[in-house]
Amino acid sequence: MTTTMSQLTAPEKLAAMQSAMKSQNIHAWIIPSSDPHQSEYVADRWTGRAWLSGFDGSAGTVVVLQERAALWTDGRYFLQAEEQLAGSGIELMKQGQPDAPPINEWLADHLEEGQVVGFDGKVVSLKFVRSLEKSFDSKRLSLKTDLDLLDELWQNRPAMPAEPVFLHSDAMAGKSREEKLAEVRQEMAEAGADHVLLTALDDIAWLFNLRGSDVECNPVFLAYAHITNDSAQLFIDDRRIEEEALAALKASSVELRAYPAIADSLSSLNHTTLLIDPATTSQWLVDAIADSVDVVEATSPARNLKAVKNPIEIKRMDDCHRRDGVAMVRFMRWLEGQIATESQTEFTLDQQLRAFRALAPEFKGPSFSSIIGYGSNGAVIHYCADQETCLTVQPKGLLLVDSGGQYEDGTTDITRTFACGEMTEEEKNDYTLVLKCYINLARARFLRGTRGIQLDMLARQPAWAEGQNYNHGTGHGVGYFLNVHEGPHSVSPYFLDVALKPGMLITNEPGMYRDGKHGMRIENIMLVEEDTETEFGVFYKLRDLTLAPIDTRPLLLNKLNSEEIQWLNNYHAKVRRELSPLLEGEDLEWLIGATEAI
């Protein structure tokens, strides 16, 4: 029997890639996690890094040399990557650790003068290419970007997605396409540009009030957009746009063009100024821009505008979170009755939680693959339960449940950690620290102009005081019936020069993880709101949108101060007040008990 490429092991695929590189005189080949739109989560066609290496986390880059290979990923995936790369022949580089140099430096150290670095220019951003070039000059390394070696090796590679594209009504969006286009054009003019190229899928879905399902859990669709002062072009396969959406686009004078025609459109520009976002624009598109065009580089106007939710979006997100809270309460009550039976696995818990969410007619699907880790699996920060190998939940230890839903009126992301029975003092202490970190950020008042890195340090203070830490950011932005991870802002140890503004959503999700023992996290989505103005400036605060009880059974109450206890009691009173009218019977009775003051 002949062995096909899809049946090869990771070392055999790696050897085939290295052979293809040698035939093309390429000395290093880079495979990122991205698609032509620099998406965090991608359609199956662009999962080449996972296909080659076996590591299927959402973030990672493989670099293949002719005689060795390495994969870079962040702290969320260190444990998972170690397990999945075992025996692959690919070395793990733990980003941010002292012994893991950045990709550009590693390449410069391992390549000889004049050698060639290659990658598919359609899936690598201008920003990334610039970071490479900074380290390449001293060795005169050259780039080859017009080839996709994966196409030669990956038999039965998935086709490009082509799911239906549907209308997200103005009533749901809070603004019409015309209003959003006017805002984008204003930003474009202020940047001194006559044209703007939009490449990020969620930017495009937001701007045109459309949604799709080309990427699992993300209601987006493959498209590009080209906006001028008096025109709006959407590059998409229009055969998949539903009639209602087609009519709305026509009424807004949006011109539809074929998806691949974007390169020709850029090539046809002449003596004008074009705004692009170097973080989301591929090298392939940059190469297509005519030489006579002046290019302005800035964050996508749509990205900045989308991050600040309008009053309708905020109101509907409140509705959405009450609905999601009802599903969570039903799941929590059901879970308590199941643990003692030892009949539930991490996988079946995910199915049941989704079933509770699906009771709402507005539910469209999960907002990401649930992270449900019992015991030691909770320490794998982005763990994904496999039906064949997942653990059965037992009446002891802790269970971490990180999940979310996509609804037509919002996106949710919530983590709760549950006591399943007897716990160790270490588990209780870690859980209490996590809640203290959470409350530290939840109670924050901060000056206008504050960046996420400042709040990240505030959240970590209780853990740092005990000599402990968690190896991921404290929070991220969240879309509105869009991507669960949304920029440009975040709350993390990495500096982003983006000030938090009223209307932005951030998650608050500190955690604690001990390899081989346990992991825990508490997470809510929070809204940045105006608080007060004094002679010293304008101050903001955070409001919890997520509504679900926080398990108090693992807490060491003597380690909480009076202000922390008051915060927890106030939050639970709010949860009870908001959700009680939507529940009845045993569910309501359980909620009342779970939100009692401590």
Coordinates of N, CA and C in Angstrom, one line a residue, residues 419-581:
A419 N -15.3 23.5 43.1 CA -14.8 22.5 44.0 C -15.6 21.2 43.8
C420 N -14.9 20.1 43.6 CA -15.6 18.9 43.3 C -15.7 18.0 44.6
G421 N -15.0 18.4 45.6 CA -15.0 17.6 46.8 C -13.8 18.1 47.7
E422 N -13.2 17.1 48.3 CA -12.1 17.5 49.2 C -11.0 18.2 48.4
M423 N -10.4 19.2 49.0 CA -9.3 20.0 48.3 C -8.1 20.1 49.3
T424 N -6.9 20.3 48.7 CA -5.7 20.5 49.5 C -5.6 21.9 49.9
E425 N -4.8 22.2 50.9 CA -4.6 23.6 51.3 C -4.0 24.4 50.2
E426 N -3.1 23.8 49.4 CA -2.5 24.5 48.3 C -3.5 24.9 47.3
E427 N -4.5 24.0 47.0 CA -5.5 24.3 46.0 C -6.4 25.5 46.6
K428 N -6.7 25.5 47.8 CA -7.5 26.5 48.4 C -6.7 27.9 48.4
N429 N -5.5 27.8 48.8 CA -4.7 29.0 48.8 C -4.6 29.6 47.4
D430 N -4.3 28.8 46.4 CA -4.2 29.3 45.1 C -5.5 29.9 44.6
Y431 N -6.6 29.2 44.9 CA -7.9 29.7 44.4 C -8.2 31.1 45.1
T432 N -7.9 31.2 46.4 CA -8.1 32.5 47.1 C -7.2 33.6 46.5
L433 N -6.0 33.3 46.1 CA -5.1 34.3 45.5 C -5.7 34.7 44.2
V434 N -6.2 33.8 43.4 CA -6.8 34.1 42.1 C -8.0 35.1 42.3
L435 N -8.8 34.8 43.2 CA -10.0 35.7 43.5 C -9.5 37.1 43.9
K436 N -8.4 37.1 44.7 CA -7.9 38.4 45.2 C -7.4 39.2 44.0
C437 N -6.7 38.5 43.1 CA -6.2 39.2 41.9 C -7.4 39.7 41.1
Y438 N -8.4 38.9 40.9 CA -9.6 39.3 40.2 C -10.2 40.6 40.8
I439 N -10.4 40.6 42.1 CA -11.0 41.7 42.7 C -10.2 43.0 42.7
N440 N -8.8 42.8 42.7 CA -8.0 43.9 42.6 C -8.2 44.7 41.3
L441 N -8.4 44.0 40.2 CA -8.7 44.7 39.0 C -10.1 45.1 38.9
A442 N -11.0 44.3 39.4 CA -12.5 44.7 39.3 C -12.8 46.0 40.0
R443 N -12.0 46.2 41.1 CA -12.3 47.4 41.9 C -11.5 48.7 41.4
A444 N -10.7 48.5 40.4 CA -9.8 49.6 40.0 C -10.5 50.8 39.5
R445 N -10.0 52.0 39.9 CA -10.3 53.3 39.3 C -9.1 53.8 38.7
F446 N -9.1 54.2 37.4 CA -7.9 54.6 36.8 C -8.1 55.8 35.9
L447 N -7.0 56.5 35.7 CA -7.0 57.8 35.0 C -7.1 57.6 33.5
R448 N -7.8 58.5 32.9 CA -7.9 58.5 31.4 C -6.5 58.5 30.8
G449 N -6.3 57.6 29.8 CA -5.0 57.5 29.3 C -4.2 56.2 29.8
T450 N -4.8 55.5 30.7 CA -4.2 54.3 31.3 C -4.1 53.2 30.2
R451 N -3.0 52.6 30.2 CA -2.7 51.4 29.2 C -3.0 50.1 30.0
G452 N -3.2 49.1 29.2 CA -3.5 47.8 29.8 C -2.4 47.2 30.7
I453 N -1.1 47.5 30.3 CA 0.0 47.0 31.1 C 0.0 47.5 32.5
Q454 N -0.6 48.7 32.7 CA -0.7 49.2 34.1 C -1.7 48.5 34.9
L455 N -2.8 48.1 34.3 CA -3.8 47.3 35.0 C -3.4 45.9 35.2
D456 N -2.6 45.4 34.3 CA -2.1 44.0 34.4 C -1.3 43.9 35.7
M457 N -0.4 44.8 35.9 CA 0.4 44.8 37.1 C -0.4 44.9 38.4
L458 N -1.5 45.7 38.3 CA -2.4 45.8 39.5 C -3.0 44.5 39.8
A459 N -3.5 43.8 38.8 CA -4.2 42.5 39.0 C -3.2 41.5 39.6
R460 N -2.0 41.5 39.3 CA -1.0 40.5 39.7 C -0.5 40.7 41.1
Q461 N -0.7 41.9 41.7 CA -0.1 42.2 43.0 C -0.4 41.2 44.1
P462 N -1.6 40.7 44.3 CA -1.7 39.7 45.4 C -0.9 38.4 45.1
A463 N -0.8 38.0 43.9 CA 0.0 36.8 43.5 C 1.4 37.1 43.7
W464 N 1.9 38.2 43.3 CA 3.3 38.6 43.4 C 3.7 38.7 44.9
A465 N 2.8 39.2 45.7 CA 3.1 39.3 47.1 C 3.4 37.9 47.7
E466 N 2.9 36.9 47.1 CA 3.1 35.5 47.6 C 4.2 34.8 46.8
G467 N 4.9 35.5 45.9 CA 5.9 34.9 45.1 C 5.3 34.0 44.0
Q468 N 4.1 34.3 43.5 CA 3.5 33.5 42.5 C 3.1 34.3 41.3
N469 N 2.7 33.7 40.2 CA 2.4 34.4 39.0 C 1.7 33.5 38.0
Y470 N 1.0 34.1 37.0 CA 0.4 33.3 36.0 C 1.0 33.7 34.6
N471 N 1.2 32.7 33.8 CA 1.9 32.9 32.5 C 1.0 33.2 31.3
H472 N 0.2 34.2 31.5 CA -0.7 34.7 30.4 C -1.1 36.1 30.8
G473 N -1.7 36.8 29.8 CA -2.2 38.1 30.0 C -3.4 38.0 31.0
T474 N -3.7 39.1 31.6 CA -4.9 39.2 32.5 C -6.2 39.4 31.7
G475 N -6.1 40.0 30.5 CA -7.4 40.2 29.8 C -7.2 40.6 28.4
H476 N -8.3 40.5 27.6 CA -8.3 40.8 26.2 C -9.6 41.5 25.9
G477 N -9.6 42.2 24.7 CA -10.8 42.8 24.2 C -11.8 41.7 23.7
V478 N -13.1 42.0 23.6 CA -14.1 41.0 23.2 C -15.0 41.7 22.1
G479 N -15.3 41.0 21.1 CA -16.1 41.5 20.0 C -17.6 41.4 20.4
Y480 N -18.4 42.0 19.5 CA -19.9 42.0 19.6 C -20.4 41.2 18.5
F481 N -20.8 39.9 18.9 CA -21.1 38.9 17.9 C -20.0 38.8 16.9
L482 N -18.8 38.8 17.4 CA -17.6 38.8 16.6 C -16.6 38.0 17.3
N483 N -15.3 38.2 17.0 CA -14.2 37.4 17.6 C -14.2 37.6 19.1
V484 N -14.0 36.5 19.8 CA -13.9 36.5 21.3 C -12.6 37.2 21.7
H485 N -11.6 37.2 20.9 CA -10.4 38.0 21.1 C -10.4 39.2 20.2
E486 N -10.4 40.4 20.7 CA -10.5 41.6 19.8 C -9.5 42.6 20.3
G487 N -8.8 43.2 19.4 CA -7.9 44.4 19.8 C -8.6 45.7 19.5
P488 N -7.8 46.8 19.5 CA -6.3 46.8 19.7 C -5.8 46.7 21.1
H489 N -6.7 46.8 22.1 CA -6.3 46.9 23.5 C -6.2 45.5 24.1
S490 N -5.5 45.4 25.2 CA -5.5 44.2 26.1 C -5.0 44.6 27.4
V491 N -5.0 43.7 28.4 CA -4.5 43.8 29.7 C -3.4 42.7 29.9
S492 N -2.2 43.1 29.7 CA -1.1 42.0 29.7 C 0.2 42.7 30.0
P493 N 1.2 41.8 30.3 CA 2.6 42.4 30.6 C 3.3 43.0 29.4
Y494 N 2.7 42.9 28.2 CA 3.3 43.4 27.0 C 2.8 44.8 26.7
F495 N 3.7 45.8 26.5 CA 3.2 47.1 26.3 C 2.5 47.3 24.9
L496 N 1.3 47.8 24.9 CA 0.6 48.2 23.8 C 0.2 49.7 24.0
D497 N 0.6 50.5 23.1 CA 0.3 52.0 23.3 C -1.1 52.3 22.9
V498 N -2.1 51.7 23.6 CA -3.5 51.8 23.3 C -4.1 52.2 24.7
A499 N -4.7 53.3 24.8 CA -5.4 53.7 26.0 C -6.7 53.1 26.1
L500 N -7.1 52.7 27.3 CA -8.5 52.1 27.5 C -9.5 53.3 27.5
K501 N -10.6 53.0 26.9 CA -11.6 54.1 26.7 C -13.0 53.5 27.1
P502 N -13.9 54.4 27.6 CA -15.3 54.0 27.9 C -15.9 53.3 26.6
G503 N -16.6 52.2 26.9 CA -17.2 51.5 25.8 C -16.3 50.3 25.4
M504 N -15.1 50.2 25.8 CA -14.3 49.0 25.5 C -14.6 47.9 26.4
L505 N -14.5 46.7 25.9 CA -14.7 45.5 26.7 C -13.4 44.9 27.0
I506 N -13.1 44.4 28.2 CA -11.9 43.6 28.5 C -12.4 42.4 29.4
T507 N -11.6 41.3 29.3 CA -11.8 40.3 30.2 C -10.9 40.5 31.4
N508 N -11.3 39.9 32.5 CA -10.5 39.9 33.8 C -10.4 38.5 34.1
E509 N -9.2 37.9 33.9 CA -9.1 36.4 34.0 C -7.7 36.0 34.6
P510 N -7.4 36.4 35.8 CA -6.2 35.8 36.5 C -6.3 34.3 36.7
G511 N -5.2 33.6 36.8 CA -5.3 32.2 37.1 C -4.1 31.8 37.9
M512 N -4.0 30.5 38.2 CA -2.8 29.9 38.9 C -2.7 28.4 38.4
Y513 N -1.5 28.0 38.1 CA -1.3 26.7 37.4 C -0.1 26.0 38.0
R514 N -0.3 24.8 38.4 CA 0.8 24.0 38.9 C 0.8 22.7 38.1
D515 N 1.9 22.5 37.3 CA 2.0 21.4 36.4 C 1.9 20.0 37.2
G516 N 1.0 19.2 36.6 CA 0.8 17.9 37.2 C -0.1 17.9 38.4
K517 N -0.6 19.1 38.8 CA -1.4 19.1 40.0 C -2.8 19.7 39.7
H518 N -2.9 21.0 39.5 CA -4.2 21.7 39.3 C -4.0 23.0 38.6
G519 N -5.1 23.5 38.1 CA -5.1 24.8 37.5 C -6.5 25.5 37.8
M520 N -6.5 26.8 37.9 CA -7.7 27.5 38.2 C -7.7 28.9 37.6
R521 N -8.9 29.4 37.3 CA -9.0 30.7 36.7 C -10.4 31.2 37.0
I522 N -10.6 32.5 37.2 CA -11.9 33.1 37.3 C -11.9 34.2 36.3
E523 N -13.0 34.3 35.5 CA -13.0 35.3 34.4 C -14.4 35.8 34.2
N524 N -14.5 37.1 34.1 CA -15.7 37.9 33.6 C -15.3 38.8 32.5
I525 N -16.3 39.2 31.7 CA -16.1 40.3 30.8 C -16.5 41.6 31.5
M526 N -15.7 42.6 31.3 CA -16.0 43.9 32.0 C -16.1 45.0 31.0
L527 N -16.9 46.0 31.3 CA -17.0 47.2 30.4 C -16.3 48.4 31.1
V528 N -15.5 49.1 30.3 CA -14.9 50.3 30.8 C -15.9 51.4 30.7
E529 N -16.1 52.1 31.9 CA -17.1 53.2 32.0 C -16.5 54.4 32.6
E530 N -17.1 55.6 32.3 CA -16.7 56.8 33.0 C -17.1 56.7 34.5
D531 N -16.2 57.2 35.4 CA -16.4 57.2 36.8 C -16.6 58.6 37.3
T532 N -15.6 59.4 37.4 CA -15.7 60.7 37.9 C -14.7 61.6 37.3
E533 N -14.9 62.9 37.5 CA -13.9 63.9 37.0 C -13.6 64.9 38.2
T534 N -12.3 65.0 38.4 CA -11.9 65.9 39.5 C -10.8 66.9 39.0
E535 N -10.3 67.7 39.9 CA -9.3 68.6 39.4 C -8.0 67.9 38.9
F536 N -7.9 66.6 39.2 CA -6.7 65.8 38.8 C -7.0 65.1 37.5
G537 N -8.2 65.1 37.0 CA -8.4 64.5 35.7 C -9.7 63.7 35.7
V538 N -9.9 62.9 34.5 CA -11.0 62.1 34.3 C -10.7 60.7 34.7
F539 N -11.5 60.0 35.5 CA -11.2 58.7 36.0 C -12.3 57.7 35.4
Y540 N -11.8 56.5 35.2 CA -12.7 55.4 34.6 C -12.8 54.3 35.7
K541 N -13.8 53.4 35.4 CA -14.0 52.2 36.3 C -14.4 51.1 35.4
L542 N -14.5 49.9 36.0 CA -14.9 48.7 35.3 C -16.2 48.1 35.8
R543 N -17.1 47.7 34.9 CA -18.4 47.1 35.4 C -18.5 45.7 34.8
D544 N -18.8 44.7 35.7 CA -19.0 43.3 35.3 C -20.2 43.2 34.4
L545 N -20.0 42.6 33.2 CA -21.1 42.2 32.4 C -21.5 40.8 32.7
T546 N -20.5 39.9 32.9 CA -20.8 38.5 33.1 C -21.5 38.3 34.5
L547 N -22.5 37.4 34.4 CA -23.4 37.2 35.6 C -23.4 35.7 35.9
A548 N -22.7 35.3 36.9 CA -22.7 33.9 37.3 C -22.1 33.8 38.7
P549 N -22.5 32.9 39.6 CA -21.9 32.8 40.9 C -20.5 32.4 40.8
I550 N -19.7 32.8 41.7 CA -18.3 32.4 41.9 C -18.3 31.4 43.1
D551 N -17.7 30.3 42.9 CA -17.7 29.2 43.9 C -17.0 29.7 45.1
T552 N -17.6 29.7 46.3 CA -17.0 30.2 47.5 C -16.4 29.0 48.3
R553 N -16.7 27.8 47.9 CA -16.3 26.6 48.7 C -14.7 26.5 48.8
P554 N -14.0 26.8 47.8 CA -12.5 26.7 47.9 C -11.8 27.9 48.6
L555 N -12.6 28.9 49.0 CA -12.0 30.1 49.6 C -11.4 29.9 51.0
L556 N -10.3 30.5 51.3 CA -9.8 30.6 52.6 C -10.2 32.0 53.1
L557 N -11.3 32.1 53.8 CA -11.9 33.4 54.1 C -11.0 34.3 55.0
N558 N -10.2 33.6 55.7 CA -9.3 34.4 56.6 C -8.2 35.2 55.8
K559 N -8.1 34.8 54.5 CA -7.1 35.5 53.6 C -7.8 36.6 52.8
L560 N -9.1 36.8 53.0 CA -9.8 37.9 52.3 C -10.0 39.0 53.3
N561 N -9.7 40.3 52.9 CA -10.0 41.4 53.7 C -11.4 41.8 53.6
S562 N -11.8 42.8 54.5 CA -13.2 43.2 54.5 C -13.7 43.8 53.2
E563 N -12.9 44.5 52.5 CA -13.2 45.1 51.2 C -13.4 44.0 50.1
E564 N -12.6 43.0 50.2 CA -12.7 41.9 49.2 C -14.0 41.1 49.5
I565 N -14.3 40.9 50.7 CA -15.6 40.2 51.1 C -16.8 41.0 50.7
Q566 N -16.7 42.3 50.9 CA -17.8 43.2 50.5 C -18.0 43.2 49.0
W567 N -16.9 43.2 48.2 CA -17.0 43.1 46.8 C -17.7 41.9 46.3
L568 N -17.3 40.7 46.9 CA -17.9 39.4 46.5 C -19.4 39.4 46.8
N569 N -19.7 39.9 48.0 CA -21.1 39.9 48.4 C -21.9 40.8 47.5
N570 N -21.4 41.9 47.1 CA -22.1 42.9 46.2 C -22.3 42.3 44.8
Y571 N -21.2 41.6 44.4 CA -21.3 41.0 43.0 C -22.4 39.9 43.0
H572 N -22.4 39.0 44.1 CA -23.4 38.0 44.1 C -24.8 38.5 44.3
A573 N -24.9 39.6 45.0 CA -26.3 40.3 45.1 C -26.7 40.8 43.7
K574 N -25.8 41.3 42.9 CA -26.1 41.7 41.6 C -26.5 40.5 40.7
V575 N -25.8 39.4 40.8 CA -26.1 38.2 40.0 C -27.5 37.8 40.4
R576 N -27.8 37.7 41.7 CA -29.1 37.2 42.1 C -30.2 38.2 41.6
R577 N -30.0 39.5 41.7 CA -31.0 40.5 41.3 C -31.2 40.4 39.8
E578 N -30.2 40.2 39.0 CA -30.3 40.2 37.5 C -30.9 38.9 37.0
L579 N -30.6 37.8 37.6 CA -31.0 36.5 37.0 C -32.2 35.9 37.7
S580 N -32.6 36.3 38.9 CA -33.7 35.7 39.5 C -35.0 35.8 38.7
P581 N -35.3 36.9 38.1 CA -36.5 37.0 37.3 C -36.6 36.1 36.1

